[in-house]
PDB file of C-alpha atoms in Angstrom:
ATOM      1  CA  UNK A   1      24.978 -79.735  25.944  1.00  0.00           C
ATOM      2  CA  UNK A   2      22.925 -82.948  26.414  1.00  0.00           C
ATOM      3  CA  UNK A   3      19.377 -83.408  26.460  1.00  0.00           C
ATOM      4  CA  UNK A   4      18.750 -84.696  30.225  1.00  0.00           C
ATOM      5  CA  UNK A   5      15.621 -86.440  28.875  1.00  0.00           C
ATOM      6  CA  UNK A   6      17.475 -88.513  26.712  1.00  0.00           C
ATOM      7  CA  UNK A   7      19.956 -91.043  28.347  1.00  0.00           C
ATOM      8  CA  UNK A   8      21.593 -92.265  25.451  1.00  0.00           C
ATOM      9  CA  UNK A   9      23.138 -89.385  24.376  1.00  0.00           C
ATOM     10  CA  UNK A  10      26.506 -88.317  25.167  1.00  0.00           C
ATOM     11  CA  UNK A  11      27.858 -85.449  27.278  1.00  0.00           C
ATOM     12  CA  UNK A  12      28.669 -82.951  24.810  1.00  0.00           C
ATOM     13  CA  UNK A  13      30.542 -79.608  24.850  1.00  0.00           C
ATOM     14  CA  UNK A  14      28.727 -76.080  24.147  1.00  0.00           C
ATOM     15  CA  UNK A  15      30.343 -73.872  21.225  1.00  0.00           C
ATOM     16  CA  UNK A  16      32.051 -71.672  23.576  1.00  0.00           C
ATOM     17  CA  UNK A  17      33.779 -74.329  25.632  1.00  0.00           C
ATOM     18  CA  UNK A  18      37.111 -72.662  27.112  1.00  0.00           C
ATOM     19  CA  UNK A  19      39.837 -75.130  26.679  1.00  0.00           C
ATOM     20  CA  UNK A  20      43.600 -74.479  26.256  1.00  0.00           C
ATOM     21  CA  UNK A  21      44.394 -74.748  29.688  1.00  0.00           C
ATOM     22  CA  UNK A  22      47.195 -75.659  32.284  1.00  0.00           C
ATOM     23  CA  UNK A  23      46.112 -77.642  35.053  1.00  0.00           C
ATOM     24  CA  UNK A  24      42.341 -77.254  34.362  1.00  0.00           C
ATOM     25  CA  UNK A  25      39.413 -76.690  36.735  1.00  0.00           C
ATOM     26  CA  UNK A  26      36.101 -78.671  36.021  1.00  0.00           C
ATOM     27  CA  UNK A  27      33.524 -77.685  38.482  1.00  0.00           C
ATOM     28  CA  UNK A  28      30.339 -79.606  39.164  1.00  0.00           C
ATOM     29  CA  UNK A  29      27.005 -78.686  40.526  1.00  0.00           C
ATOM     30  CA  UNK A  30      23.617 -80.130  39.815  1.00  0.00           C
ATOM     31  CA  UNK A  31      20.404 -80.542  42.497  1.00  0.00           C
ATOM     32  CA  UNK A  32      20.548 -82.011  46.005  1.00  0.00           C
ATOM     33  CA  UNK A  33      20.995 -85.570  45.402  1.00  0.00           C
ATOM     34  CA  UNK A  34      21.806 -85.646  41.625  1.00  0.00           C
ATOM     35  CA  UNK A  35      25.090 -87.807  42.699  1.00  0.00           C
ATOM     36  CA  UNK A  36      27.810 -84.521  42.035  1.00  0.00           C
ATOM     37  CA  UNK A  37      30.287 -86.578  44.399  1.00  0.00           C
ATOM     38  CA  UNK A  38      29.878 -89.512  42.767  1.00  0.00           C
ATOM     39  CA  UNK A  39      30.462 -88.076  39.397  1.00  0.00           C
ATOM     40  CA  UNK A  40      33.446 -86.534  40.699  1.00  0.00           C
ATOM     41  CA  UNK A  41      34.933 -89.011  42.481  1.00  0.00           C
ATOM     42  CA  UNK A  42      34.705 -91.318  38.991  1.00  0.00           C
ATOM     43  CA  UNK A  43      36.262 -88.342  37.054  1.00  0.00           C
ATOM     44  CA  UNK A  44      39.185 -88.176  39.706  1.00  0.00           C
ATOM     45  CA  UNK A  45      40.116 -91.795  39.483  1.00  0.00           C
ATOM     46  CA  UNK A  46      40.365 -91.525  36.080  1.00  0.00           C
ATOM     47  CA  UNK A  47      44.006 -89.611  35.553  1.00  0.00           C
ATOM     48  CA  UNK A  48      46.584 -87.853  38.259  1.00  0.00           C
ATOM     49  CA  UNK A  49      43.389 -85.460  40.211  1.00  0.00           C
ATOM     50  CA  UNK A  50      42.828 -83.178  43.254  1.00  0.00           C
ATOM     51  CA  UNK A  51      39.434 -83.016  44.398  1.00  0.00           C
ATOM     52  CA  UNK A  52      38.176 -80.230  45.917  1.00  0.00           C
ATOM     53  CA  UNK A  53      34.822 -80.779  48.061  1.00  0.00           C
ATOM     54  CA  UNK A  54      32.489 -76.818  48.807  1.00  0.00           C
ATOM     55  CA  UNK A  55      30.561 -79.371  51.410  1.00  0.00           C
ATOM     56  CA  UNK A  56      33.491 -81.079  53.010  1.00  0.00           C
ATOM     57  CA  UNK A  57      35.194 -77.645  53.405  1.00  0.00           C
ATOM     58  CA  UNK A  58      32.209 -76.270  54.694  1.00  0.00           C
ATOM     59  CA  UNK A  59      31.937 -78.808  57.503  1.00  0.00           C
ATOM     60  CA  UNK A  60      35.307 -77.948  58.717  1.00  0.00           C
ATOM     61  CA  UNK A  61      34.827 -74.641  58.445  1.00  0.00           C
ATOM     62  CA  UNK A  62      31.989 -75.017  61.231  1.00  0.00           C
ATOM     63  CA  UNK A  63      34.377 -76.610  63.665  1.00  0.00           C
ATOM     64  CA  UNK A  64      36.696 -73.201  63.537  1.00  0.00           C
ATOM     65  CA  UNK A  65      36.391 -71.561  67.474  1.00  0.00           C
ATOM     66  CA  UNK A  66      35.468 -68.265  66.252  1.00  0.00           C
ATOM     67  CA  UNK A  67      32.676 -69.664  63.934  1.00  0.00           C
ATOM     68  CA  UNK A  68      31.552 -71.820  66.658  1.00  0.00           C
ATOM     69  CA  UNK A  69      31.324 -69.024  68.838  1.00  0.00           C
ATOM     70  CA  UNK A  70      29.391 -66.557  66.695  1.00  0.00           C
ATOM     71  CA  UNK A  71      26.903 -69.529  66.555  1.00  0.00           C
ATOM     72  CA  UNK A  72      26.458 -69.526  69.933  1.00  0.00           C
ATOM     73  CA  UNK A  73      25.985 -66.007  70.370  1.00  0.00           C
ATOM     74  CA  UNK A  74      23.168 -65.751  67.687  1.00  0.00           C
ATOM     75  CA  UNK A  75      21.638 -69.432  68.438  1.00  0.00           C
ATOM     76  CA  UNK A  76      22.823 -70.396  72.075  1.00  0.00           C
ATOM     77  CA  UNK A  77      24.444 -73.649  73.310  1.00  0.00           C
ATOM     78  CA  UNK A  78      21.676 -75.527  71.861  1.00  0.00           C
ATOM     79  CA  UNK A  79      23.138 -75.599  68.614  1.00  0.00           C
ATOM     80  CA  UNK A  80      25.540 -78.275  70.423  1.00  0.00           C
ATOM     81  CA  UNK A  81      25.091 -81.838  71.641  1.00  0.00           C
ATOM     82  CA  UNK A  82      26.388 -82.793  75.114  1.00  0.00           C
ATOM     83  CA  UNK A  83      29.694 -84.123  73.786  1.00  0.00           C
ATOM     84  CA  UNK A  84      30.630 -80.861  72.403  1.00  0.00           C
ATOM     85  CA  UNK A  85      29.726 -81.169  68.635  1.00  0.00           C
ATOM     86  CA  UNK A  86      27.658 -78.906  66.506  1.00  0.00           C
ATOM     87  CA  UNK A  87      23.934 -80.326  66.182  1.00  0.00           C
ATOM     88  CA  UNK A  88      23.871 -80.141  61.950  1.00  0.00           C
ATOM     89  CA  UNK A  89      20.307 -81.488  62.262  1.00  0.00           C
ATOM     90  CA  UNK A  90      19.380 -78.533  64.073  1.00  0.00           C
ATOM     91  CA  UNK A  91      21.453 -75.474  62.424  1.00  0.00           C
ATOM     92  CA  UNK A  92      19.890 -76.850  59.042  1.00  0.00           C
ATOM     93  CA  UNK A  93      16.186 -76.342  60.857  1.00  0.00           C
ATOM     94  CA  UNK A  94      17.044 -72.693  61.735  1.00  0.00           C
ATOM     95  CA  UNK A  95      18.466 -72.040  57.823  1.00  0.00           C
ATOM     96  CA  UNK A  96      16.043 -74.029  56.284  1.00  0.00           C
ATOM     97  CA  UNK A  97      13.235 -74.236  58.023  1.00  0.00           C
ATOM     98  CA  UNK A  98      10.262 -72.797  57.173  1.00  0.00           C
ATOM     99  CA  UNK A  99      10.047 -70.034  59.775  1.00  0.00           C
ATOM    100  CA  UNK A 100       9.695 -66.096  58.973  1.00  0.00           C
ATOM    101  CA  UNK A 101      13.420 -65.931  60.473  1.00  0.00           C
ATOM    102  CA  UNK A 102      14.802 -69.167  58.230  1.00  0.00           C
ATOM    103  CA  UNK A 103      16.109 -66.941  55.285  1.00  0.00           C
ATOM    104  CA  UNK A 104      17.787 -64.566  57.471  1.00  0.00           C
ATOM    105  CA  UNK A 105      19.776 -67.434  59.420  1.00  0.00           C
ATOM    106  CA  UNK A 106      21.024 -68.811  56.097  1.00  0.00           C
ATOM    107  CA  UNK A 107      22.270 -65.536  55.246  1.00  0.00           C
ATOM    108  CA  UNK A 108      23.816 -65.539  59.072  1.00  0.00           C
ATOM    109  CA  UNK A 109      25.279 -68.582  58.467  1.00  0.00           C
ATOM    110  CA  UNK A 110      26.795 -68.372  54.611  1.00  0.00           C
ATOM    111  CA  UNK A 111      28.826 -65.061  55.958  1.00  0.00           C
ATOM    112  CA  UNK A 112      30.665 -67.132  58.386  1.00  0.00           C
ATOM    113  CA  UNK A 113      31.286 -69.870  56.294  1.00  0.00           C
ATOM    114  CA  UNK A 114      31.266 -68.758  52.851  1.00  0.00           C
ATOM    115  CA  UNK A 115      34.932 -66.511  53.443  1.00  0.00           C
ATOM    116  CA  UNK A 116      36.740 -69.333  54.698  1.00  0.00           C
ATOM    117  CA  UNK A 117      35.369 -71.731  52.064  1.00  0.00           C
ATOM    118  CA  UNK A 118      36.639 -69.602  49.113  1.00  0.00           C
ATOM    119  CA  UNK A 119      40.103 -68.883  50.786  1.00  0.00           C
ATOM    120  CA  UNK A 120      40.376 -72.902  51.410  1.00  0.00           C
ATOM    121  CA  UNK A 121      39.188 -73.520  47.930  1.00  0.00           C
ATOM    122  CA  UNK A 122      41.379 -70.882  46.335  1.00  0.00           C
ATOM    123  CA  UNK A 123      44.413 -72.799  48.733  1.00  0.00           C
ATOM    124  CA  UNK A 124      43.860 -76.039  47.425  1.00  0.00           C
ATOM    125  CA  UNK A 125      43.731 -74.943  43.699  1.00  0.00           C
ATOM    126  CA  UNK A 126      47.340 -73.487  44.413  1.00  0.00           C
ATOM    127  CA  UNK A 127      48.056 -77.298  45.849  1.00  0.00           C
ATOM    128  CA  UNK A 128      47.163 -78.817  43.489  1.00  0.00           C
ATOM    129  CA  UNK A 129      48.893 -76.430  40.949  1.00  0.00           C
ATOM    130  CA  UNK A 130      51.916 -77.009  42.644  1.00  0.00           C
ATOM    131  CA  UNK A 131      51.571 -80.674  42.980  1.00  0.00           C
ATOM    132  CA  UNK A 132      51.634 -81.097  39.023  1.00  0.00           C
ATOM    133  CA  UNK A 133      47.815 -82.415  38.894  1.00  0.00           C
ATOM    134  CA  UNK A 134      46.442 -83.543  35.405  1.00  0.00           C
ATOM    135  CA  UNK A 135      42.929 -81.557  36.300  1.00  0.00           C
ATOM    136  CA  UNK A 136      41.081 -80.476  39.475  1.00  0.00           C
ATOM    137  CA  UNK A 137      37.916 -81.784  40.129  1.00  0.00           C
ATOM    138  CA  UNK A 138      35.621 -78.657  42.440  1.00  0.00           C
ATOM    139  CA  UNK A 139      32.156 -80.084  43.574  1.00  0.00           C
ATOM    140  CA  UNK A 140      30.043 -77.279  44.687  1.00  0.00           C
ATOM    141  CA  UNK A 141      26.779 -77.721  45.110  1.00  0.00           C
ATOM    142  CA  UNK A 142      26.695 -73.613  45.394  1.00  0.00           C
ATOM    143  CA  UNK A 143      28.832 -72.945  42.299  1.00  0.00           C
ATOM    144  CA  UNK A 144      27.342 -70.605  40.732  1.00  0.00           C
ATOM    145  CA  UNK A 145      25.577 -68.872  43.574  1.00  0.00           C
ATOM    146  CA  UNK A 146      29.387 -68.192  45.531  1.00  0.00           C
ATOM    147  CA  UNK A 147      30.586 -67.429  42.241  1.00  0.00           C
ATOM    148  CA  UNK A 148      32.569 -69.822  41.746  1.00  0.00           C
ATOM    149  CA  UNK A 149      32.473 -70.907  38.307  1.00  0.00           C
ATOM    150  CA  UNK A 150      34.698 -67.795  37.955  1.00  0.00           C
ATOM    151  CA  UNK A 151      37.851 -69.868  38.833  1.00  0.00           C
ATOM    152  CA  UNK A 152      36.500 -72.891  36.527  1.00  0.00           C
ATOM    153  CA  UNK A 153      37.604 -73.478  32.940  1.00  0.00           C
ATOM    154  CA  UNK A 154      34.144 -75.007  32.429  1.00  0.00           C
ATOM    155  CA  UNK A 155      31.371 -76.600  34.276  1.00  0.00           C
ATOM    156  CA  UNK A 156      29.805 -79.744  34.650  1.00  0.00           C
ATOM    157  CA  UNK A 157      25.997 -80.163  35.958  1.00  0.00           C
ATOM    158  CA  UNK A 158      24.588 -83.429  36.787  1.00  0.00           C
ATOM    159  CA  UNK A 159      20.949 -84.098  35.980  1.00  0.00           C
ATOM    160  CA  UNK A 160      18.269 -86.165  37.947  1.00  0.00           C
ATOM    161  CA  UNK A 161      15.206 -86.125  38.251  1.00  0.00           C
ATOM    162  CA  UNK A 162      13.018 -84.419  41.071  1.00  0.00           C
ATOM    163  CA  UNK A 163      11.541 -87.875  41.849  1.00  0.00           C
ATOM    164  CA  UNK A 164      15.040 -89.754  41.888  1.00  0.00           C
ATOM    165  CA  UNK A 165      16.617 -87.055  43.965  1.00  0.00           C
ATOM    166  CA  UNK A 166      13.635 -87.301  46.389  1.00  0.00           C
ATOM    167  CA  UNK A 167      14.343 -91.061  46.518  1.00  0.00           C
ATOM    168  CA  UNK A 168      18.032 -90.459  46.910  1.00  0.00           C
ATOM    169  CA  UNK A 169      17.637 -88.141  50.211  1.00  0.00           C
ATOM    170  CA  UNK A 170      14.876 -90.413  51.524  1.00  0.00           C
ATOM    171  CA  UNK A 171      17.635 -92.961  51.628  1.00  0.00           C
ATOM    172  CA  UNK A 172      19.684 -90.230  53.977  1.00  0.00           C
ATOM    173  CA  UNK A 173      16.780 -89.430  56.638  1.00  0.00           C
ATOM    174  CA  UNK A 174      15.536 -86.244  55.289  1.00  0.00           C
ATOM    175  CA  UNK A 175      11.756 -85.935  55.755  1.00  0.00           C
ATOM    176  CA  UNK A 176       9.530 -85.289  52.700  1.00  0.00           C
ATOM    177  CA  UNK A 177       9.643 -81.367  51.451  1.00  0.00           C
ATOM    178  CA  UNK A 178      13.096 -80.752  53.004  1.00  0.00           C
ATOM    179  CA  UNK A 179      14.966 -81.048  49.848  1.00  0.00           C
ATOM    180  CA  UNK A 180      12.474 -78.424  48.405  1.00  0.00           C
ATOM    181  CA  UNK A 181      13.027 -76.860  51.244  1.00  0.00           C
ATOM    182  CA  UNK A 182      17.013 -76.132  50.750  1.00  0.00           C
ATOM    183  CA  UNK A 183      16.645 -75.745  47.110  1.00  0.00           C
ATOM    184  CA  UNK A 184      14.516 -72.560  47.279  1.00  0.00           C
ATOM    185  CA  UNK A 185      16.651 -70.091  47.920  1.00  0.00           C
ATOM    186  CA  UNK A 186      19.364 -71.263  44.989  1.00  0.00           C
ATOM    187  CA  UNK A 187      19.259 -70.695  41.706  1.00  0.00           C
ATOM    188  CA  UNK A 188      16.792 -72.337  39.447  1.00  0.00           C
ATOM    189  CA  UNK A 189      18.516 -75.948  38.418  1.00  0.00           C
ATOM    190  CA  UNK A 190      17.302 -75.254  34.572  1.00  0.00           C
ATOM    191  CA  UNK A 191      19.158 -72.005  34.925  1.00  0.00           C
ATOM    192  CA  UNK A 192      22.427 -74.119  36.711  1.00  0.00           C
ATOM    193  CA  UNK A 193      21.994 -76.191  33.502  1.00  0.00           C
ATOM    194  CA  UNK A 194      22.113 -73.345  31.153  1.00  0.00           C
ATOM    195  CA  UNK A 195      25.124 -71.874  32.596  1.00  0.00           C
ATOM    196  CA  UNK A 196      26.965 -75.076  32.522  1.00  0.00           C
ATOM    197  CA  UNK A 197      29.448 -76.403  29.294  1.00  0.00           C
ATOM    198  CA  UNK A 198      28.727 -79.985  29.759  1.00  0.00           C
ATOM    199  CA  UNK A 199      25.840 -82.158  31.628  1.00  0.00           C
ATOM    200  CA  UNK A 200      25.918 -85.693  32.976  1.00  0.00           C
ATOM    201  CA  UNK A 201      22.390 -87.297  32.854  1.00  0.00           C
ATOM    202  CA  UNK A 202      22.636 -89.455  36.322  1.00  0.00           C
ATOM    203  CA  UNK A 203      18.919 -91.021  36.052  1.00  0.00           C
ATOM    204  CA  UNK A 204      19.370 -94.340  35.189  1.00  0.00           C
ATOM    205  CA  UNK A 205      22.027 -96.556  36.939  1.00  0.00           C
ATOM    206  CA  UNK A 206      25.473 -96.538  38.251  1.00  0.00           C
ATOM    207  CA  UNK A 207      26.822 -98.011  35.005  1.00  0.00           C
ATOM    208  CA  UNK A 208      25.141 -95.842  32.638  1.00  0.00           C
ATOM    209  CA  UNK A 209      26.399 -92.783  34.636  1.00  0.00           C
ATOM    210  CA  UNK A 210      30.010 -94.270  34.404  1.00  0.00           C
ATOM    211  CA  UNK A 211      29.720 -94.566  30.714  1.00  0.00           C
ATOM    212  CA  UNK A 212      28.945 -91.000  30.716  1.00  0.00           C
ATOM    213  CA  UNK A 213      32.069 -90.376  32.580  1.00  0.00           C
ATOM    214  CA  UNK A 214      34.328 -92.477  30.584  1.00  0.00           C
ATOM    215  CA  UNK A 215      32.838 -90.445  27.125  1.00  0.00           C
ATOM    216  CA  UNK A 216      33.583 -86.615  28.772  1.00  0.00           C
ATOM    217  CA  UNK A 217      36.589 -87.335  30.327  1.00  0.00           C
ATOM    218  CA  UNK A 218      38.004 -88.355  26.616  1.00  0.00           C
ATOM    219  CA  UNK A 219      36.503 -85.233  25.517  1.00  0.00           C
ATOM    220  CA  UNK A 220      37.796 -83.316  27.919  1.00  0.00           C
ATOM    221  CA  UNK A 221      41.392 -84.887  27.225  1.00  0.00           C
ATOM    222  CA  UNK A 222      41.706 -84.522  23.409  1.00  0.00           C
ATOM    223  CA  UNK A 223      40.529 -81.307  23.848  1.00  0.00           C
ATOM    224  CA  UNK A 224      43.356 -80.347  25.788  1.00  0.00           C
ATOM    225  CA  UNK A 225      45.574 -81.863  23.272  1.00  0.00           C
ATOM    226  CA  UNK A 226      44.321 -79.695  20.596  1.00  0.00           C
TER     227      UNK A 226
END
């Protein structure tokens, strides 16, 4: 496992790396803004991939009638704007704000959502099975919290830096403390690091992290091979 400190070193594998594999799954997590999409979007365009996004099946999930209606019964129709979409902005006040009642409206919320996302995710991992994939990329920010690594032959955490992620989200329109906010109720990121195989140290620029992703991906391939 790489030292995040230290930039220049290479992602490496720990001991007990599980490789051998058909149709691997690499799953990556890391902190809120660490770039886990970007990573995995520059792992996928690297050989024949299907990449699975938690987040993007999480935001269709909410758009389900039954979902939105349970919503509505716990929140009311102010959880909606007038055109008929679900306000995001103000579901992730009632989960994450910092209100007595915050904590149990995440839990609300995850036992709507959470179901469907692991069916879905379990669905496309049979896709992309099927489809004859060379590996298949699963960002989840949530990994190890759903349980997820599980169904992973190994995982992949990306590193930043508190102050680069806070940059990062700043870019998005979050307001200062909101990404400490979201991050309290998961697991410790030193502990996401310690239960990961391999880390990507995304600090420094777009090029560096590349070069990172060149150097596991031909780990990760002449492992296979042996």
């Amino acid at each position: 496992m790489t030292d995040s400190d230290n930039s220049s070193s290479p992602p490496c594998p720990a001991e007990n790396a599980p490789f051998g594999w058909d149709t691997p799954v690499f799953g990556l997590t890391g902190g809120i803004g660490s770039g886990k999409s970007t990573v995995a979007q520059q792992l996928a365009s690297l050989t024949r991939s299907l990449l699975v996004s938690a987040d993007s099946l999480g935001r269709k999930a909410l758009t389900l009638p039954h979902v939105q209606e349970a919503i509505v019964d716990r929140w009311g129709q102010s959880c909606f704007r007038r055109n008929g979409t679900l306000d995001r902005a103000k579901i992730a006040s009632l989960v994450f704000g910092a209100t007595p009642e915050a904590e149990q409206n995440r839990l609300f919320l995850e036992s709507l959502t959470h179901p469907i996302i692991s069916r879905n995710i379990d669905m496309e991992i049979s896709r992309g099975r099927e489809l004859g994939v060379d590996l298949i990329l699963l960002d989840a920010p949530l990994l190890f919290e759903a349980g997820l690594d599980r169904i992973c032959t190994a995982v992949i955490f990306v590193a930043a830096s508190d102050r680069v992620r806070e940059k990062r989200v700043q870019i998005r329109g979050w307001d200062p403390g909101e990404l400490k906010n979201r991050e309290k109720c998961q697991i410790s990121l030193g502990e996401k690091e310690k239960k990961s195989q391999y880390v990507i140290d995304n600090n420094g620029s777009y090029e560096r992290m590349r070069e990172q992703v060149l150097l596991l991906f031909t780990k990760l391939m002449n492992s296979n091979k042996n």
